[in-house]
Coordinates of C-alpha atoms and ligand atoms in Angstrom, one line a residue:
M1 CA -2.4 -2.3 15.8
I2 CA -1.7 0.1 13.7
G3 CA 0.7 3.5 13.3
K4 CA -0.7 7.2 13.7
I5 CA 1.2 10.0 12.8
T6 CA 1.3 11.9 16.2
G7 CA 3.7 14.9 15.7
T8 CA 5.8 16.4 12.6
G9 CA 8.8 18.4 12.4
S10 CA 11.4 20.0 10.2
C11 CA 14.6 21.5 9.6
V12 CA 16.3 23.2 6.6
P13 CA 19.7 25.3 6.2
E14 CA 19.6 28.8 6.6
R15 CA 21.4 29.5 3.5
I16 CA 18.9 30.1 0.3
V17 CA 20.4 30.0 -3.0
E18 CA 18.1 31.3 -5.7
N19 CA 17.8 30.4 -9.4
Q20 CA 19.6 33.5 -9.9
E21 CA 22.7 32.7 -8.2
I22 CA 22.8 29.3 -9.8
A23 CA 22.7 31.1 -13.3
K24 CA 26.0 32.6 -12.5
W25 CA 27.8 29.3 -11.9
V26 CA 26.6 27.7 -14.8
E27 CA 24.5 28.3 -18.2
T28 CA 21.0 28.5 -17.2
S29 CA 18.0 30.9 -16.5
D30 CA 15.4 31.7 -13.8
A31 CA 13.1 31.3 -16.4
W32 CA 14.4 27.9 -17.7
I33 CA 14.5 26.3 -13.9
R34 CA 10.9 27.4 -13.0
E35 CA 9.4 26.5 -16.2
R36 CA 11.0 22.8 -16.7
T37 CA 10.9 22.5 -12.6
G38 CA 8.7 24.8 -10.8
V39 CA 11.7 25.6 -8.2
L40 CA 12.5 28.7 -7.6
R41 CA 15.0 28.6 -4.8
R42 CA 16.5 26.0 -2.4
H43 CA 18.1 25.3 1.2
I44 CA 21.9 24.6 1.0
A45 CA 23.9 23.4 3.7
D46 CA 26.7 25.8 5.2
G47 CA 27.4 24.3 8.7
E48 CA 24.7 22.0 8.7
T49 CA 25.0 18.6 8.5
T50 CA 22.5 15.6 7.5
V51 CA 22.9 14.3 11.3
S52 CA 22.3 17.8 12.9
M53 CA 19.3 18.9 10.7
A54 CA 17.9 15.5 11.3
A55 CA 18.1 15.8 15.1
I56 CA 16.6 19.2 14.8
A57 CA 13.7 17.7 12.7
A58 CA 13.3 14.9 15.5
K59 CA 13.3 17.0 18.3
R60 CA 10.3 19.4 16.8
A61 CA 8.5 16.7 15.9
L62 CA 8.4 15.1 19.2
N63 CA 7.7 17.9 20.8
N64 CA 5.0 18.6 18.8
A65 CA 3.7 15.2 19.4
G66 CA 4.3 15.7 23.5
V67 CA 6.2 12.4 23.3
D68 CA 9.7 12.2 25.6
A69 CA 12.4 10.8 23.6
K70 CA 13.0 8.2 25.8
E71 CA 9.8 6.6 25.2
I72 CA 10.8 6.2 21.3
D73 CA 11.7 2.6 20.8
L74 CA 12.5 2.6 17.0
L75 CA 14.5 5.4 15.1
I76 CA 15.0 5.2 11.4
V77 CA 16.5 7.4 8.9
A78 CA 16.1 7.5 5.5
T79 CA 19.2 9.4 3.5
L80 CA 21.7 8.4 1.0
S81 CA 23.6 11.9 1.7
S82 CA 24.9 11.5 5.5
N83 CA 28.0 13.6 6.8
I84 CA 28.6 9.7 8.4
I85 CA 28.3 6.3 7.5
V86 CA 29.5 4.2 10.6
P87 CA 27.7 4.9 13.1
S88 CA 24.7 5.2 11.3
T89 CA 22.7 8.4 11.2
A90 CA 19.8 7.2 13.2
C91 CA 22.8 6.2 15.8
E92 CA 24.1 9.9 15.6
V93 CA 20.4 11.3 16.1
Q94 CA 19.7 9.1 18.8
K95 CA 22.4 10.3 21.0
E96 CA 22.0 14.1 20.1
I97 CA 18.1 14.0 21.2
H98 CA 18.7 10.9 23.8
A99 CA 16.4 8.3 22.9
E100 CA 18.4 5.6 24.9
R101 CA 15.7 3.2 24.3
A102 CA 15.4 3.1 20.6
V103 CA 16.4 0.6 17.8
C104 CA 18.2 2.9 15.4
F105 CA 19.2 2.1 11.4
D106 CA 19.6 4.0 8.4
L107 CA 17.3 2.9 5.3
N108 CA 18.5 3.9 1.8
A109 CA 16.1 3.9 -0.9
A110 CA 16.6 7.1 -2.8
C111 CA 13.6 9.3 -3.0
T112 CA 11.5 6.8 -2.0
G113 CA 13.6 6.2 1.2
F114 CA 10.7 8.2 3.5
L115 CA 7.7 6.1 2.3
F116 CA 10.0 2.7 2.9
A117 CA 10.8 3.9 6.4
Y118 CA 7.6 5.0 7.1
N119 CA 6.1 1.7 5.7
T120 CA 8.5 -0.4 7.9
V121 CA 7.2 1.5 11.0
Q122 CA 4.2 0.3 10.1
A123 CA 5.3 -3.2 10.0
Y124 CA 7.1 -3.5 13.3
I125 CA 3.7 -1.6 14.9
S126 CA 1.3 -4.5 13.5
A127 CA 3.9 -7.2 14.4
G128 CA 3.6 -5.4 18.0
M129 CA 7.4 -5.0 17.7
C130 CA 7.6 -1.3 18.7
E131 CA 4.8 1.1 20.0
K132 CA 6.6 4.6 19.4
A133 CA 8.9 5.5 16.8
L134 CA 10.1 8.5 14.9
V135 CA 10.7 8.3 11.4
I136 CA 13.2 10.7 9.7
G137 CA 14.0 12.0 6.1
A138 CA 17.5 13.8 5.9
E139 CA 19.4 14.7 2.7
T140 CA 22.8 17.0 2.2
L141 CA 22.2 17.0 -1.4
S142 CA 24.6 19.6 -2.1
D143 CA 27.3 17.2 -1.3
M144 CA 27.2 14.9 -3.9
T145 CA 25.7 17.8 -6.7
D146 CA 28.4 18.7 -9.4
W147 CA 27.6 22.4 -9.5
T148 CA 29.2 22.4 -12.5
D149 CA 26.5 20.3 -14.3
R150 CA 23.3 22.3 -15.5
S151 CA 21.3 19.4 -16.0
T152 CA 21.3 18.3 -12.2
C153 CA 22.6 21.2 -9.7
I154 CA 19.4 23.1 -10.4
L155 CA 17.1 20.4 -8.8
F156 CA 18.5 19.6 -5.5
G157 CA 18.2 21.2 -2.3
D158 CA 19.0 20.2 1.7
G159 CA 16.9 19.7 4.4
A160 CA 15.4 17.1 7.2
G161 CA 11.8 16.3 7.8
A162 CA 10.5 14.1 10.9
V163 CA 7.1 12.3 12.2
V164 CA 6.4 10.6 15.1
V165 CA 4.2 7.4 14.9
E166 CA 2.4 5.9 17.8
A167 CA 0.8 2.6 17.9
G168 CA -2.7 2.5 18.4
E169 CA -6.2 1.1 17.6
G170 CA -7.2 2.1 13.9
D171 CA -8.2 0.8 10.5
F172 CA -5.4 -1.1 8.7
Y173 CA -4.9 0.8 5.5
P174 CA -2.4 -0.4 2.6
M175 CA 1.0 0.0 1.5
I176 CA 2.4 -0.8 -1.3
M177 CA 6.6 -0.7 -2.6
H178 CA 8.2 -1.9 -5.5
S179 CA 12.1 -1.7 -7.1
N180 CA 13.4 -2.1 -10.5
G181 CA 17.0 -2.5 -10.0
K182 CA 17.7 -3.0 -13.7
K183 CA 16.9 0.6 -14.2
G184 CA 19.3 1.9 -11.4
H185 CA 21.5 3.8 -14.4
A186 CA 18.8 6.2 -14.6
L187 CA 19.6 8.1 -11.6
F188 CA 22.8 6.9 -9.6
C189 CA 26.0 8.0 -7.5
R190 CA 29.1 5.8 -6.8
S191 CA 30.4 5.8 -3.3
S192 CA 33.2 8.5 -2.8
L193 CA 34.8 6.3 -1.1
G194 CA 37.4 5.9 -3.7
K195 CA 39.9 8.4 -4.7
Q196 CA 37.8 10.3 -7.1
R197 CA 34.7 12.5 -5.8
E198 CA 31.8 11.3 -7.0
Y199 CA 28.4 13.3 -8.0
I200 CA 24.5 12.4 -8.8
Q201 CA 24.2 11.7 -12.0
M202 CA 20.5 11.3 -13.9
D203 CA 19.1 10.6 -17.5
G204 CA 16.5 13.3 -16.7
Q205 CA 14.2 12.4 -19.4
E206 CA 14.2 8.6 -18.4
V207 CA 13.1 9.7 -14.6
F208 CA 10.6 11.6 -15.6
K209 CA 8.6 9.2 -17.4
F210 CA 9.2 6.7 -15.1
A211 CA 8.0 9.3 -12.7
V212 CA 4.8 10.2 -14.6
R213 CA 3.7 6.6 -15.3
K214 CA 4.5 4.7 -12.0
V215 CA 3.4 7.1 -9.7
P216 CA -0.4 7.5 -10.9
E217 CA -0.1 3.8 -11.2
V218 CA 0.8 2.7 -7.8
I219 CA -1.2 5.3 -6.3
S220 CA -3.9 3.5 -8.5
E221 CA -2.8 0.0 -7.1
V222 CA -3.0 1.3 -3.1
L223 CA -6.6 2.9 -3.9
R224 CA -8.3 -0.4 -5.0
S225 CA -6.3 -2.3 -2.4
A226 CA -8.1 0.0 -0.1
Q227 CA -11.5 0.0 -1.9
L228 CA -11.2 3.5 -2.0
T229 CA -11.5 6.0 -4.9
V230 CA -9.6 9.1 -5.7
N231 CA -12.6 11.5 -4.7
D232 CA -12.0 9.6 -0.9
I233 CA -8.7 11.3 -0.9
D234 CA -8.1 14.8 0.7
F235 CA -4.8 15.0 0.1
F236 CA -2.1 13.4 -2.2
V237 CA 1.5 14.0 -0.4
L238 CA 3.9 13.3 -3.1
H239 CA 7.6 13.1 -3.5
Q240 CA 8.8 16.6 -4.3
A241 CA 10.7 16.1 -7.5
N242 CA 9.1 18.7 -10.3
Q243 CA 6.2 20.8 -11.0
R244 CA 5.3 18.9 -14.2
I245 CA 5.8 15.6 -12.5
V246 CA 2.8 16.8 -10.4
Q247 CA 0.7 18.5 -12.6
A248 CA 1.2 15.1 -14.9
V249 CA 0.2 13.0 -12.3
A250 CA -3.0 14.9 -11.3
K251 CA -4.4 14.8 -14.8
R252 CA -3.9 11.1 -15.0
L253 CA -5.8 10.5 -11.5
K254 CA -7.9 13.0 -13.1
T255 CA -7.8 15.0 -9.7
E256 CA -7.7 19.0 -9.1
I257 CA -4.3 19.8 -8.0
S258 CA -5.1 21.6 -5.2
R259 CA -5.4 18.0 -3.6
I260 CA -1.7 17.4 -4.6
P261 CA 0.0 20.1 -2.7
M262 CA 3.3 21.4 -3.3
N263 CA 6.5 23.3 -1.6
L264 CA 9.2 22.1 -4.1
M265 CA 9.4 25.9 -5.4
E266 CA 11.2 26.8 -2.1
Y267 CA 12.9 23.7 -1.3
G268 CA 13.9 22.1 -4.8
N269 CA 14.1 18.0 -5.0
T270 CA 15.1 17.2 -1.1
S271 CA 15.0 13.2 -1.7
S272 CA 14.2 11.6 1.4
A273 CA 13.5 14.7 3.3
S274 CA 10.5 15.9 0.7
I275 CA 7.6 13.8 2.0
P276 CA 7.9 14.5 5.9
L277 CA 8.8 18.2 5.1
L278 CA 5.5 18.7 3.1
L279 CA 3.6 17.2 5.7
D280 CA 5.1 19.5 8.7
E281 CA 4.3 22.0 6.7
L282 CA 1.0 21.2 5.7
H283 CA 0.3 19.7 9.7
R284 CA 1.7 23.6 11.2
G285 CA -0.4 25.4 8.7
G286 CA -3.7 23.8 10.2
R287 CA -4.6 21.9 6.8
L288 CA -4.3 18.6 8.2
K289 CA -7.5 17.9 10.2
R290 CA -7.7 14.1 12.1
G291 CA -9.8 11.9 10.3
Q292 CA -8.7 13.0 6.9
I293 CA -7.5 10.4 4.4
I294 CA -4.0 11.1 2.7
V295 CA -2.1 9.3 0.2
L296 CA 1.7 9.3 0.1
A297 CA 3.7 8.5 -3.0
G298 CA 7.1 8.0 -3.1
F299 CA 9.5 7.2 -6.3
G300 CA 13.3 7.8 -7.5
G301 CA 16.6 6.1 -7.8
G302 CA 16.7 2.3 -7.5
L303 CA 14.4 2.8 -9.1
S304 CA 12.0 2.7 -6.1
W305 CA 8.4 3.6 -5.7
G306 CA 5.4 3.1 -3.5
A307 CA 2.4 4.7 -2.0
S308 CA 0.9 4.5 1.4
V309 CA -3.0 5.3 3.0
L310 CA -3.2 6.8 6.1
K311 CA -5.9 8.5 8.2
W312 CA -4.7 11.6 9.6
Ligands
LIG1 N1 19.7 25.4 -18.3 C1 19.2 25.7 -19.3 N2 19.3 24.5 -20.3 C2 19.5 23.3 -19.7 C3 19.6 23.0 -19.0 C4 19.5 24.0 -17.8 N3 19.7 23.9 -16.2 N4 19.5 21.4 -18.6 C5 19.4 21.3 -19.7 N5 19.2 22.1 -20.5 C6 19.2 21.6 -22.0 C7 19.7 20.7 -22.7 O1 21.2 21.0 -22.8 C8 18.8 20.7 -23.6 O2 19.6 21.7 -24.9 P1 19.4 20.9 -26.5 O3 17.8 20.7 -27.0 O4 20.2 22.2 -26.6 O5 20.2 19.6 -26.8 C9 17.8 21.6 -23.6 O6 18.0 22.2 -22.6 C10 16.6 20.2 -23.0 O7 17.0 19.2 -22.2 P2 16.1 18.1 -21.5 O8 17.2 17.2 -20.9 O9 15.6 17.5 -22.8 O10 15.1 18.9 -20.6 P3 13.9 18.3 -19.9 O11 12.9 18.8 -20.5 O12 13.8 16.8 -20.0 O13 14.1 19.0 -18.4 C11 14.7 18.0 -16.4 C12 15.1 18.4 -18.1 C13 15.8 17.2 -15.8 C14 14.4 19.1 -15.6 C15 13.7 17.1 -16.6 O14 14.0 16.0 -17.8 C16 13.2 16.4 -15.5 O15 12.8 17.2 -14.4 N6 13.4 15.1 -15.5 C17 13.0 14.3 -13.8 C18 14.2 14.5 -13.1 C19 14.1 14.5 -11.2 O16 12.9 14.7 -11.1 N7 14.6 13.6 -10.9 C20 14.4 13.1 -9.6 C21 13.4 12.2 -9.4 S1 13.4 11.8 -7.8

């Protein structure tokens, strides 16, 4: 058995923060942010929480798949920025959507979280341990952002995306995951459980170099393993961190940029929410067609990175 994505959903906060607004808070400009990152605006929570956005995205994905919440037997939320630690965000979502049969837990692999959670669901399905799952990526990074630090506050946004994965017959495609804790210092945030408020800290250039080297490498690795070539792939759905990273990946893979869709201009980097947000946009916009071969690729803090091939 393999897992097939049968529905997608997403939810972003109502409040939109344009680059020009950030330029009033820190010494930066719309032009600098556009040129270095591609980001034009982002959605920032103003009342919404990681749990509330995750639950709405989940309901929309279930509705899109035509699956009742009570049929879900596994629910994983990938997050690093929840408003609640215990119970897990996944258990809170279960309560909200009445997915009473589901086993629920959270997974933190930073910006690679959705990919790792999706791969975990595939492993459960192939082991016969689940039939219908919800995989959600949800973040409120604005709570962990130092809004006086221009090197990070321009990058991030809030939101949630969800997919329903159902077991069925089909070709098995490979999934590859990597972690390197020795490089954790490149992108980190200590827990705010102590007295001091903690914020995301990053060595932007180190993360940039890591992404442009490792993402094409892991995509090539997963394609080799699937006995496919770059030209067999309809879309490469990458974690949405930075337009220049996407352009560099396209160049290294020698593929047209049109096969690496982007929506980071509108949302910024939403960490584990970015891949399911983009999948939902592509699916609802009619760009994904059944039978297309897609590569998902994630990368981020840990450091962690990975890629999966799937047939839509
Ligand atoms: N506005 C204006 N100037 C800024 C700025 C901002 N928001 N942020 C930094 N600068 C300045 C720096 O202070 C530096 O000035 P200096 O030359 O006088 O010292 C200059 O711009 C260049 O800084 P640098 O850090 O070298 O810029 P960069 O080209 O590497 O771009 C990032 C910075 C963060 C956009 C880029 O490194 C990046 O995107 N990295 C990857 C980050 C990422 O994707 N993280 C998440 C991965 S999941």
